[in-house]
CSV table of C-alpha atoms and ligand atoms in Angstrom, one decimal:
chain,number,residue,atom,x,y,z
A,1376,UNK,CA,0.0,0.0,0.0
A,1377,UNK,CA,1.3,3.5,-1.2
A,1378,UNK,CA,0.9,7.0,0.6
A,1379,UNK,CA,-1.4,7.5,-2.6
A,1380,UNK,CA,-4.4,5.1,-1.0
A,1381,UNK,CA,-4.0,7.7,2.7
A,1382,UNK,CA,-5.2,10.8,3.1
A,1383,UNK,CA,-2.4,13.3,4.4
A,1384,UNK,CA,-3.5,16.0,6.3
A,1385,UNK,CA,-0.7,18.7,6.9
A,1386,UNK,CA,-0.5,22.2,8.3
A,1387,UNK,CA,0.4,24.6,11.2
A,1388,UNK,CA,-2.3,24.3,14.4
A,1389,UNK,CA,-3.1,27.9,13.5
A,1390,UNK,CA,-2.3,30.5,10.4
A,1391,UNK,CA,-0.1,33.0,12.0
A,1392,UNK,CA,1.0,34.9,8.9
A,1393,UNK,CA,0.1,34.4,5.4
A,1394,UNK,CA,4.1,34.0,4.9
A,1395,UNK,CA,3.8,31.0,7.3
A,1396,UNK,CA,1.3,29.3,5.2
A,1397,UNK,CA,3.0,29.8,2.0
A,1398,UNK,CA,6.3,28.7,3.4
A,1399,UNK,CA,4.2,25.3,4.5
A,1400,UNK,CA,2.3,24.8,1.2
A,1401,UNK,CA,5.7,25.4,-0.8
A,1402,UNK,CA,7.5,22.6,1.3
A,1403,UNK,CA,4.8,20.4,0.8
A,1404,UNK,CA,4.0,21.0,-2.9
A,1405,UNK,CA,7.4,19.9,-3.6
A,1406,UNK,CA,7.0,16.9,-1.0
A,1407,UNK,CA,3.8,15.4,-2.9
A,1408,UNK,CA,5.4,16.9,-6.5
A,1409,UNK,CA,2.8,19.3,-7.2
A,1410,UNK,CA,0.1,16.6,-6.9
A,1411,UNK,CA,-3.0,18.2,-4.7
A,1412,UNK,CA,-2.2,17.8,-1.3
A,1413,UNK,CA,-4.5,18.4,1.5
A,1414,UNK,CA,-3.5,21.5,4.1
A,1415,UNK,CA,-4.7,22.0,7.5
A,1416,UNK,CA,-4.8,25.0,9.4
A,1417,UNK,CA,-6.6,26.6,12.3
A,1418,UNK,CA,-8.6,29.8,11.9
A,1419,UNK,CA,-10.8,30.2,15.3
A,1420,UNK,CA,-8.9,28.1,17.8
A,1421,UNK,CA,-10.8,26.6,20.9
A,1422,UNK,CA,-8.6,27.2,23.6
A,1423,UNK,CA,-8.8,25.5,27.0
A,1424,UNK,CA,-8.3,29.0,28.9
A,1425,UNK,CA,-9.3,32.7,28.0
A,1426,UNK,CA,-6.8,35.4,27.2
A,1427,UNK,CA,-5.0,33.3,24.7
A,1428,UNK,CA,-4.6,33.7,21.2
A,1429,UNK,CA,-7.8,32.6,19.3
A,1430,UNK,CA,-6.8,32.6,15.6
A,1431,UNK,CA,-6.9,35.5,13.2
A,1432,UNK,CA,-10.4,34.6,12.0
A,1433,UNK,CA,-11.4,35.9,8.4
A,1434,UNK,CA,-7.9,37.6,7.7
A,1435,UNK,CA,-6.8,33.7,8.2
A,1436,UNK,CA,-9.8,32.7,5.5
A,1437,UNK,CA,-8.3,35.1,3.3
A,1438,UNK,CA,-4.5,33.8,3.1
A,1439,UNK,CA,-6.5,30.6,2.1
A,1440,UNK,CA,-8.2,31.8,-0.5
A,1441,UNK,CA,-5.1,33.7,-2.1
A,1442,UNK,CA,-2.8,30.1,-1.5
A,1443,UNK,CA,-5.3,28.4,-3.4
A,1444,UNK,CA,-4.2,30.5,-6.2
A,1445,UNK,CA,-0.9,29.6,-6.2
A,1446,UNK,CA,-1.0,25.9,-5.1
A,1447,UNK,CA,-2.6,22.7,-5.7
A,1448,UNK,CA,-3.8,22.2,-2.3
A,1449,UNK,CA,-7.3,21.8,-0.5
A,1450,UNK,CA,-7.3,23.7,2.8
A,1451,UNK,CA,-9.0,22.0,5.8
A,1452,UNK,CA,-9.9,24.3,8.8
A,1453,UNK,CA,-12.0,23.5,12.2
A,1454,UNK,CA,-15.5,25.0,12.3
A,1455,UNK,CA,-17.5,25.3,15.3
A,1456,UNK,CA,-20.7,27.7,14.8
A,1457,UNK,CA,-23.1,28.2,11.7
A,1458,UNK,CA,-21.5,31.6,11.4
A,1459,UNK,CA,-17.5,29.4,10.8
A,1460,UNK,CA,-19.5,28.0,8.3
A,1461,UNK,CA,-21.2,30.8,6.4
A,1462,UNK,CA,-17.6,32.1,6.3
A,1463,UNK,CA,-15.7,29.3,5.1
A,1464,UNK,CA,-18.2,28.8,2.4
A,1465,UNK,CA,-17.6,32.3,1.2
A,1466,UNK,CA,-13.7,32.2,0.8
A,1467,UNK,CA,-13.7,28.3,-0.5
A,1468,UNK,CA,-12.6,26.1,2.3
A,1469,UNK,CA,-12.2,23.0,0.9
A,1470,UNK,CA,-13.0,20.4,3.6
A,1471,UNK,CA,-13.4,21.5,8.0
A,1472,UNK,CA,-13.1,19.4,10.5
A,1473,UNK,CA,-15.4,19.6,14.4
A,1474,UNK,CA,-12.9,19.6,17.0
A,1475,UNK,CA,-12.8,17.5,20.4
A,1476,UNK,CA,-14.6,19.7,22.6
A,1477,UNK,CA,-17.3,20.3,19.6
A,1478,UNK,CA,-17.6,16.7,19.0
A,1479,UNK,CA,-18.4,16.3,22.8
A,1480,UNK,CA,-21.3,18.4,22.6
A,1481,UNK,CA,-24.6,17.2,20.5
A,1482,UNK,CA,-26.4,21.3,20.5
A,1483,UNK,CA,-22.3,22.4,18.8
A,1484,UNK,CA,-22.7,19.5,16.3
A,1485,UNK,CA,-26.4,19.5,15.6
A,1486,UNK,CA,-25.8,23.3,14.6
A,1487,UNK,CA,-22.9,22.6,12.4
A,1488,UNK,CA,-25.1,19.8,10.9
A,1489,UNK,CA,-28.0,22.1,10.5
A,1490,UNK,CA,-25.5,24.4,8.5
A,1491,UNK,CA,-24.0,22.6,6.2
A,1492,UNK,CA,-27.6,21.0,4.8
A,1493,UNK,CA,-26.9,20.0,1.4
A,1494,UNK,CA,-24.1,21.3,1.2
A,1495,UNK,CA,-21.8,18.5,-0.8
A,1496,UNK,CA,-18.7,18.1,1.3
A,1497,UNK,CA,-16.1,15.8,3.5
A,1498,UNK,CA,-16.1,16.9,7.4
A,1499,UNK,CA,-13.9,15.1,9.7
A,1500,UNK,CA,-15.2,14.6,12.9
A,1501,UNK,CA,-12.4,14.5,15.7
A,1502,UNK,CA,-13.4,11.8,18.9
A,1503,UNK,CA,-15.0,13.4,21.8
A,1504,UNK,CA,-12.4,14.5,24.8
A,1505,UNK,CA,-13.5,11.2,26.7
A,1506,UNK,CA,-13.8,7.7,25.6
A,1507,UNK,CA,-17.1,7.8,24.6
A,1508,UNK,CA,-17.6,5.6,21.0
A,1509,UNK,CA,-21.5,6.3,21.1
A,1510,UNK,CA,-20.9,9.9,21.5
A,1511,UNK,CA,-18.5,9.6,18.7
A,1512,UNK,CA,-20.6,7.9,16.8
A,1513,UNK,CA,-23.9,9.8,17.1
A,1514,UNK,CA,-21.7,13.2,15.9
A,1515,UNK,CA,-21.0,11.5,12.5
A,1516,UNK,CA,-24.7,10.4,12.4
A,1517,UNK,CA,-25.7,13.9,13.3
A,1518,UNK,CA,-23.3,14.9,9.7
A,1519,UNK,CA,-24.7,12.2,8.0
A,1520,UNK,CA,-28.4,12.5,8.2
A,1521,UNK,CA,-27.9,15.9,7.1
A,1522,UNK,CA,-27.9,14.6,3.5
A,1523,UNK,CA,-24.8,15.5,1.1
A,1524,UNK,CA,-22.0,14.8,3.2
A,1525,UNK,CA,-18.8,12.7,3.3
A,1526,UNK,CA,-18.2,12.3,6.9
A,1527,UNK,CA,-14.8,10.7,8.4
A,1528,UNK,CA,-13.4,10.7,11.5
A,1529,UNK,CA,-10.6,11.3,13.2
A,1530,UNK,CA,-8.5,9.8,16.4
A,1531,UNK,CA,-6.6,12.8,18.4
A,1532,UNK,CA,-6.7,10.7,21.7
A,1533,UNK,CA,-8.7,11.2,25.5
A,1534,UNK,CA,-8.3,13.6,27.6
A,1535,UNK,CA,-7.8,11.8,30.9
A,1536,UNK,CA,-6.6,12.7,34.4
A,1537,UNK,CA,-2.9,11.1,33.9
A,1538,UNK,CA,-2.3,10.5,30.2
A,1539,UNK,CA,1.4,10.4,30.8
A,1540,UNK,CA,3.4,9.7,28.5
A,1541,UNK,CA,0.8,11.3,25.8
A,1542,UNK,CA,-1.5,14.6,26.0
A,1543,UNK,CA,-4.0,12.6,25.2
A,1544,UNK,CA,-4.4,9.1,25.5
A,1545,UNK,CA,-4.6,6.8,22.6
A,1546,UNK,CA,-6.8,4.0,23.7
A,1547,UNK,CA,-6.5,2.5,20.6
A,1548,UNK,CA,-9.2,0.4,20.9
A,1549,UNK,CA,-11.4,2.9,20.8
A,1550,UNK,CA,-11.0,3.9,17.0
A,1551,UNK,CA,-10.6,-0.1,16.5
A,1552,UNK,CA,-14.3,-0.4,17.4
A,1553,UNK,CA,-15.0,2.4,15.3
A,1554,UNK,CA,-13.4,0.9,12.0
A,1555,UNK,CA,-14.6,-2.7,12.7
A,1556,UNK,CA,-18.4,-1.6,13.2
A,1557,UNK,CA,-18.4,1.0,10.6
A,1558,UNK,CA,-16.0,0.2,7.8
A,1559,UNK,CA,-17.3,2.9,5.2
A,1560,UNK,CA,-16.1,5.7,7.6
A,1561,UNK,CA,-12.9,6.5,7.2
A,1562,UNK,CA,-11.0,7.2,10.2
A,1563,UNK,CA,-7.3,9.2,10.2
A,1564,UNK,CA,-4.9,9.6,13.2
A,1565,UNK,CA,-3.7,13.0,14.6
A,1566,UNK,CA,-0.4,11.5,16.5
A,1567,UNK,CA,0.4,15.8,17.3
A,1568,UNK,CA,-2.7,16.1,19.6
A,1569,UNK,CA,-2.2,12.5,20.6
A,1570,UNK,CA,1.7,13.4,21.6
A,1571,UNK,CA,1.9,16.8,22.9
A,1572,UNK,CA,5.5,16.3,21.9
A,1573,UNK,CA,7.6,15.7,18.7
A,1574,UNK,CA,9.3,12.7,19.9
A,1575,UNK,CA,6.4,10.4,20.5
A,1576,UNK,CA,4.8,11.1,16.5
A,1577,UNK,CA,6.7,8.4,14.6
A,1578,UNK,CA,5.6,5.9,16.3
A,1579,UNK,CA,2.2,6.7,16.5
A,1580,UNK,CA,2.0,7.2,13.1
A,1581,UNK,CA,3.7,3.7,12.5
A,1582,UNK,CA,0.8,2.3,14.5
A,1583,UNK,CA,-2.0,4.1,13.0
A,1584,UNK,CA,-0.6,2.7,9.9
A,1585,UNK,CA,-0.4,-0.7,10.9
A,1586,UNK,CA,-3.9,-0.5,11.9
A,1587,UNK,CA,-4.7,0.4,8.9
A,1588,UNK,CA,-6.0,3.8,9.5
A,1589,UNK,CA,-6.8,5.9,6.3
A,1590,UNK,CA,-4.5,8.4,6.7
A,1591,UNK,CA,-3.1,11.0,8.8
A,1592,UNK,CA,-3.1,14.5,10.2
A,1593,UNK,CA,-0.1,16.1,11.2
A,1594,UNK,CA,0.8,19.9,12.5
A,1595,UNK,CA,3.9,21.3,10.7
A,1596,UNK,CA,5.1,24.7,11.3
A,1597,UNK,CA,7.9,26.3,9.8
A,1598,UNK,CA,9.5,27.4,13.1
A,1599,UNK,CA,7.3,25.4,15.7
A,1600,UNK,CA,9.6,27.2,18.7
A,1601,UNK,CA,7.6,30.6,17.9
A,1602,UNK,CA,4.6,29.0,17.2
A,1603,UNK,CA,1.5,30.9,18.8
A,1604,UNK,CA,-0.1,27.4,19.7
A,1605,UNK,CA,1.6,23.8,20.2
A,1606,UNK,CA,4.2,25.2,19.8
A,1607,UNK,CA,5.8,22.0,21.4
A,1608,UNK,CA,4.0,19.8,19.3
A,1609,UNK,CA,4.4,20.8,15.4
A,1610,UNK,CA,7.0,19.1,13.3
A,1611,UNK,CA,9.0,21.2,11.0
A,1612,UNK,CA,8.9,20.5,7.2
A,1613,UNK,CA,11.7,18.5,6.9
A,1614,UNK,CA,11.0,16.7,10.2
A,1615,UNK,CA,7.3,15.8,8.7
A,1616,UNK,CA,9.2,15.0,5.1
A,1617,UNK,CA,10.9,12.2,7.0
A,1618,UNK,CA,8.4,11.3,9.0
A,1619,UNK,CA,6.3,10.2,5.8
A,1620,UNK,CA,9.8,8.6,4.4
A,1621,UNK,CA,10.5,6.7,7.2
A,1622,UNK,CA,6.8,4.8,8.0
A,1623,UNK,CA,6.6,1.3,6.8
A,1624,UNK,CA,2.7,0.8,4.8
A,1625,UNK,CA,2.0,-2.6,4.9
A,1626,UNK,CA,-0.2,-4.7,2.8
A,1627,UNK,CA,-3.6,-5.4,3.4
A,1628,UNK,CA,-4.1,-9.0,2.2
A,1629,UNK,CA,-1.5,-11.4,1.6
A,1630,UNK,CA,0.2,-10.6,-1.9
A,1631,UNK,CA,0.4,-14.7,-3.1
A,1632,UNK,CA,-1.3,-17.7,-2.4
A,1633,UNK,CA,1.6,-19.1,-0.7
A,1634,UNK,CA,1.6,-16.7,2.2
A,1635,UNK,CA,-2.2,-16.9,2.6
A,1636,UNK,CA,-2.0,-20.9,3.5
A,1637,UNK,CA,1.2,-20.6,5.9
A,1638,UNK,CA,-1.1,-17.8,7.5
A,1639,UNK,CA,-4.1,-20.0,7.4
A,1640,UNK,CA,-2.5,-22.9,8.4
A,1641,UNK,CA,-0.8,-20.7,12.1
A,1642,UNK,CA,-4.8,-18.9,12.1
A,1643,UNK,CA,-6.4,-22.7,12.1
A,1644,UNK,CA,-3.5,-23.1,15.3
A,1645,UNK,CA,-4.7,-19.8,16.9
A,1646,UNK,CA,-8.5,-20.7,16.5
A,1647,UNK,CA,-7.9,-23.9,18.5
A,1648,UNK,CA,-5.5,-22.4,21.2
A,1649,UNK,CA,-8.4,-19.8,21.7
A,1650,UNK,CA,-11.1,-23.1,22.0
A,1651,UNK,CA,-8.3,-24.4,24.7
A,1652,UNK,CA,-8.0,-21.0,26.5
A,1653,UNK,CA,-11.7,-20.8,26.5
A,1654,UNK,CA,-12.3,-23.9,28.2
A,1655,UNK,CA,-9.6,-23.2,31.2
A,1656,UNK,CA,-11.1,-20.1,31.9
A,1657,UNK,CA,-14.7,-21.9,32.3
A,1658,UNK,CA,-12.6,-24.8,34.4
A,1659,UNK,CA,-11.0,-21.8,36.9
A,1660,UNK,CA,-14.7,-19.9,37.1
A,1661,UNK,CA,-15.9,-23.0,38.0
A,1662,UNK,CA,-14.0,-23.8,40.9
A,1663,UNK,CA,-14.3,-20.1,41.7
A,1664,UNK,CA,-18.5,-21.1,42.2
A,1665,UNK,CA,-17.0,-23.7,44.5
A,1666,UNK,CA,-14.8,-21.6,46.5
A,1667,UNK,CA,-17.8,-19.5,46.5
A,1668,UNK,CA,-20.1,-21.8,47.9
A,1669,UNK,CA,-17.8,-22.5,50.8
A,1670,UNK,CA,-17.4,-18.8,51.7
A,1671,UNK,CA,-21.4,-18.6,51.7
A,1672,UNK,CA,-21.4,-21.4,54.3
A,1673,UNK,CA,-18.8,-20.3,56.5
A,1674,UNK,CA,-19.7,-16.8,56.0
A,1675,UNK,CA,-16.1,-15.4,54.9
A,1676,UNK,CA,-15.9,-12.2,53.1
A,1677,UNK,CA,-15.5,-13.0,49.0
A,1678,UNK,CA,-12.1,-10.5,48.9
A,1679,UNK,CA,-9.7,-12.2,50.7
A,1680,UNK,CA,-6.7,-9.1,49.7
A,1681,UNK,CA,-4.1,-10.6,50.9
A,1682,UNK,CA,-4.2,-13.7,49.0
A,1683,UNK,CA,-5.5,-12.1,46.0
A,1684,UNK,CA,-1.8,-9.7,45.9
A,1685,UNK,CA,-0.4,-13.1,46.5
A,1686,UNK,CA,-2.0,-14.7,43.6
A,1687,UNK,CA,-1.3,-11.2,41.5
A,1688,UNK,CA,2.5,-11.3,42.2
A,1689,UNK,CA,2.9,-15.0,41.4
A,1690,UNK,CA,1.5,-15.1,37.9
A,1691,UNK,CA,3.6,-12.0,37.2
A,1692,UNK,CA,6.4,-13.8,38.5
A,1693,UNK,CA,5.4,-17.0,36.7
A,1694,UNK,CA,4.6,-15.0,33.2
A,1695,UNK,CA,8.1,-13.4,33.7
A,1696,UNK,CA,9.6,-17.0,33.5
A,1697,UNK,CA,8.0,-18.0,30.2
A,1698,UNK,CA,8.9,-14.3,28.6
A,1699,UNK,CA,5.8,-12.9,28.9
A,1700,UNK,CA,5.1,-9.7,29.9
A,1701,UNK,CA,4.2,-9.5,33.5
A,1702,UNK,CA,2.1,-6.2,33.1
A,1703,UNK,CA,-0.3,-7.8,30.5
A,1704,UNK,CA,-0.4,-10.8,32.7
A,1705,UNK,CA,-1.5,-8.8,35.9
A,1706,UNK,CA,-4.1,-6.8,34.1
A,1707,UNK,CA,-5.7,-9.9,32.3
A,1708,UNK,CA,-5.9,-11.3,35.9
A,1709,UNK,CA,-7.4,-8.3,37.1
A,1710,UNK,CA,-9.7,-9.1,34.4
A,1711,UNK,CA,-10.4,-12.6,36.1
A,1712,UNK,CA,-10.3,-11.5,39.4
A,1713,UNK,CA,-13.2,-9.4,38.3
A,1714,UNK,CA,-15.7,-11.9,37.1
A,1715,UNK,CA,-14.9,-14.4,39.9
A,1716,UNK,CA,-15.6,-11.2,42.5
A,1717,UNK,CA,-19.4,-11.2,40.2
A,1718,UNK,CA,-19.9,-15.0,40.3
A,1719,UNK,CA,-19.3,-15.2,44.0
A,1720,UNK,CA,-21.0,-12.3,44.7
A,1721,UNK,CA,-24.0,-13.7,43.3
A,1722,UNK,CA,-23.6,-16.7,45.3
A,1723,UNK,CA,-23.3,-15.2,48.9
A,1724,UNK,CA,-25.8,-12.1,48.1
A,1725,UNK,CA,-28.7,-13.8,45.8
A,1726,UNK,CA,-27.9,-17.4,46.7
A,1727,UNK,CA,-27.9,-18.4,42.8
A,1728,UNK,CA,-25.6,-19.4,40.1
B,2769,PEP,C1,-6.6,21.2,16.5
B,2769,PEP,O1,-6.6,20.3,15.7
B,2769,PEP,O2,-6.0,22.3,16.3
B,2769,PEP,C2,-7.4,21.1,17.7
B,2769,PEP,C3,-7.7,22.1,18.5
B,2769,PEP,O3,-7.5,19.8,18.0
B,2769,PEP,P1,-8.5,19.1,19.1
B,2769,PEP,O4,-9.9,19.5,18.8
B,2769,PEP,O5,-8.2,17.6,18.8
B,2769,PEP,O6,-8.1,19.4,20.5
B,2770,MN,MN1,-3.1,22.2,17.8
């Protein structure tokens, strides 16, 4: 698979300058050979705390109208309010995107929908600020029932209490869902509100790819130090240049018949480990309902702690042996732990099983 089947989504947070955006379209013109190439660029920025700097507004709308003259490039901005809209329209935004804290709010979206009523566009809808598919979910169905449409989505991460080491989490499983539910939307990754930092990107990117994500979008600046938002976070063009050299694209199906039956042969293997793993985990629940009934009779408490941090530390010890990873071991235990807490409970509180 080639960069030509992704969408790449480039472009400073915010237009600072008309200078700044020319400098960015001109590296990245030369990057994608003239092709079109697809430009991002905040023009009202949502900012998390007053008295900062909110984006030049309609001055920005009109560097993007004159840079359309002079490159091939469609420019993609975040709109919030039917007014955005009406002004985008006006000066020829290609494509907009609704932002986190728009997404998270069904009145913001429903207005944006109400707006753009056959009106024949793409709008990217970026997740929610928390971990919330259906939320998600009913924002592109919000886009989409408003008729002409081409609604995609895009992953930027959660905004958590401790997201360390990210700005926002990734919970990848999240935007998993998302593309194995809903194949026809496409989603792209934003690894720059994802990171909060340069250093983290590449290998986001790398994994959006590998999940085979649609695409990509990235803030570039041409001096991110004096950037007047992220400034922490934006790539410069070079930096973004090799970012796009140095991601492997994988292919989505096997490429010859040979490779598809070694795969099918280790995917029969997995399918009856899984039957195997199935059928201990009912064998362990089940002497769980017996420890359970015993603890009902003698009335003991169903958490004994102390034994269960004994139990924790000895798989992780015992997963460490076999080279597994002794983190993934003590959260799928946790997992366990969870459902033989429920079965018990039932036992001792409702008397049934
Ligand atoms: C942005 O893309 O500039 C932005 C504000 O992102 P988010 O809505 O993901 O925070
Ligand atoms: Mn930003």
């Amino acid at each position: 698979m080639s960069f030509d089947e992704r969408i790449i989504i480039a472009g400073p947070c915010c237009a600072e300058s008309y200078e700044q955006l020319y400098t960015v379209a001109e590296g990245l013109s030369t990057y994608f050979n003239g092709n079109k190439f697809y430009m991002r660029m905040g023009v009202w920025k949502p900012r998390t705390r007053p008295n900062s700097f909110e984006g030049y507004g309609l001055e920005a709308l009109k560097w993007a109208e004159e840079l359309k003259k002079h490159f091939n490039v469609s420019i993609v901005t975040e709109v919030a309010t039917s007014k955005h809209i009406e002004d985008c329209l006006k000066h020829g935004i290609d494509e907009f995107w609704v932002g986190a804290r728009s997404s998270s709010s069904p009145f913001v979206v429903q207005e944006i929908a109400d707006a753009l009523k056959g009106v024949e566009m793409r709008v990217w809808v970026k997740n929610p600020l928390s971990p919330d598919l259906s939320l998600w979910l009913g924002a592109i169905e919000r886009l989409e029932e408003s008729g002409k449409l081409k609604v995609g989505a895009i992953h930027r991460g959660f905004s958590l209490y401790n997201s360390y080491p990210y700005r926002n989490m990734p919970l990848w499983e999240v935007p998993i869902k998302l593309k194995c539910n809903y194949p026809h939307i496409p989603i792209l990754c934003d690894p720059s509100h994802i990171a909060g930092n340069t250093e983290l990107i590449p290998s986001l990117c790398q994994t959006a790819m590998d999940l085979e994500m649609d695409g990509l979008m990235v803030e570039v600046h041409p001096q991110p130090k004096v950037a007047l938002s992220d400034s922490v976070q934006q790539l410069t063009i070079n930096e973004f240049k090799l970012l796009l050299q140095q991601l492997v694209l994988r292919n989505k199906d096997a490429n010859s018949g040979e490779i598809f039956a070694r795969l099918e042969v280790l995917r029969s293997q997995l399918d009856k480990t899984d039957i195997d793993l199935i059928s201990i985990l009912k064998k362990r629940l089940q002497i769980v309902e017996d420890i359970g009934k015993i603890k009902k009779n003698d009335n003991l408490s169903i958490l004994q702690s102390k034994r269960w941090q004994e139990v924790l530390h000895s798989r992780a010890l015992d997963a460490e042996k076999t080279g597994l990873d002794p983190e993934f071991i003590r959260t799928l235990f946790s997992i366990i732990h969870t459902e033989a807490v429920k079965i018990q409970t039932k036992i001792l509180n409702k008397g049934e099983i």
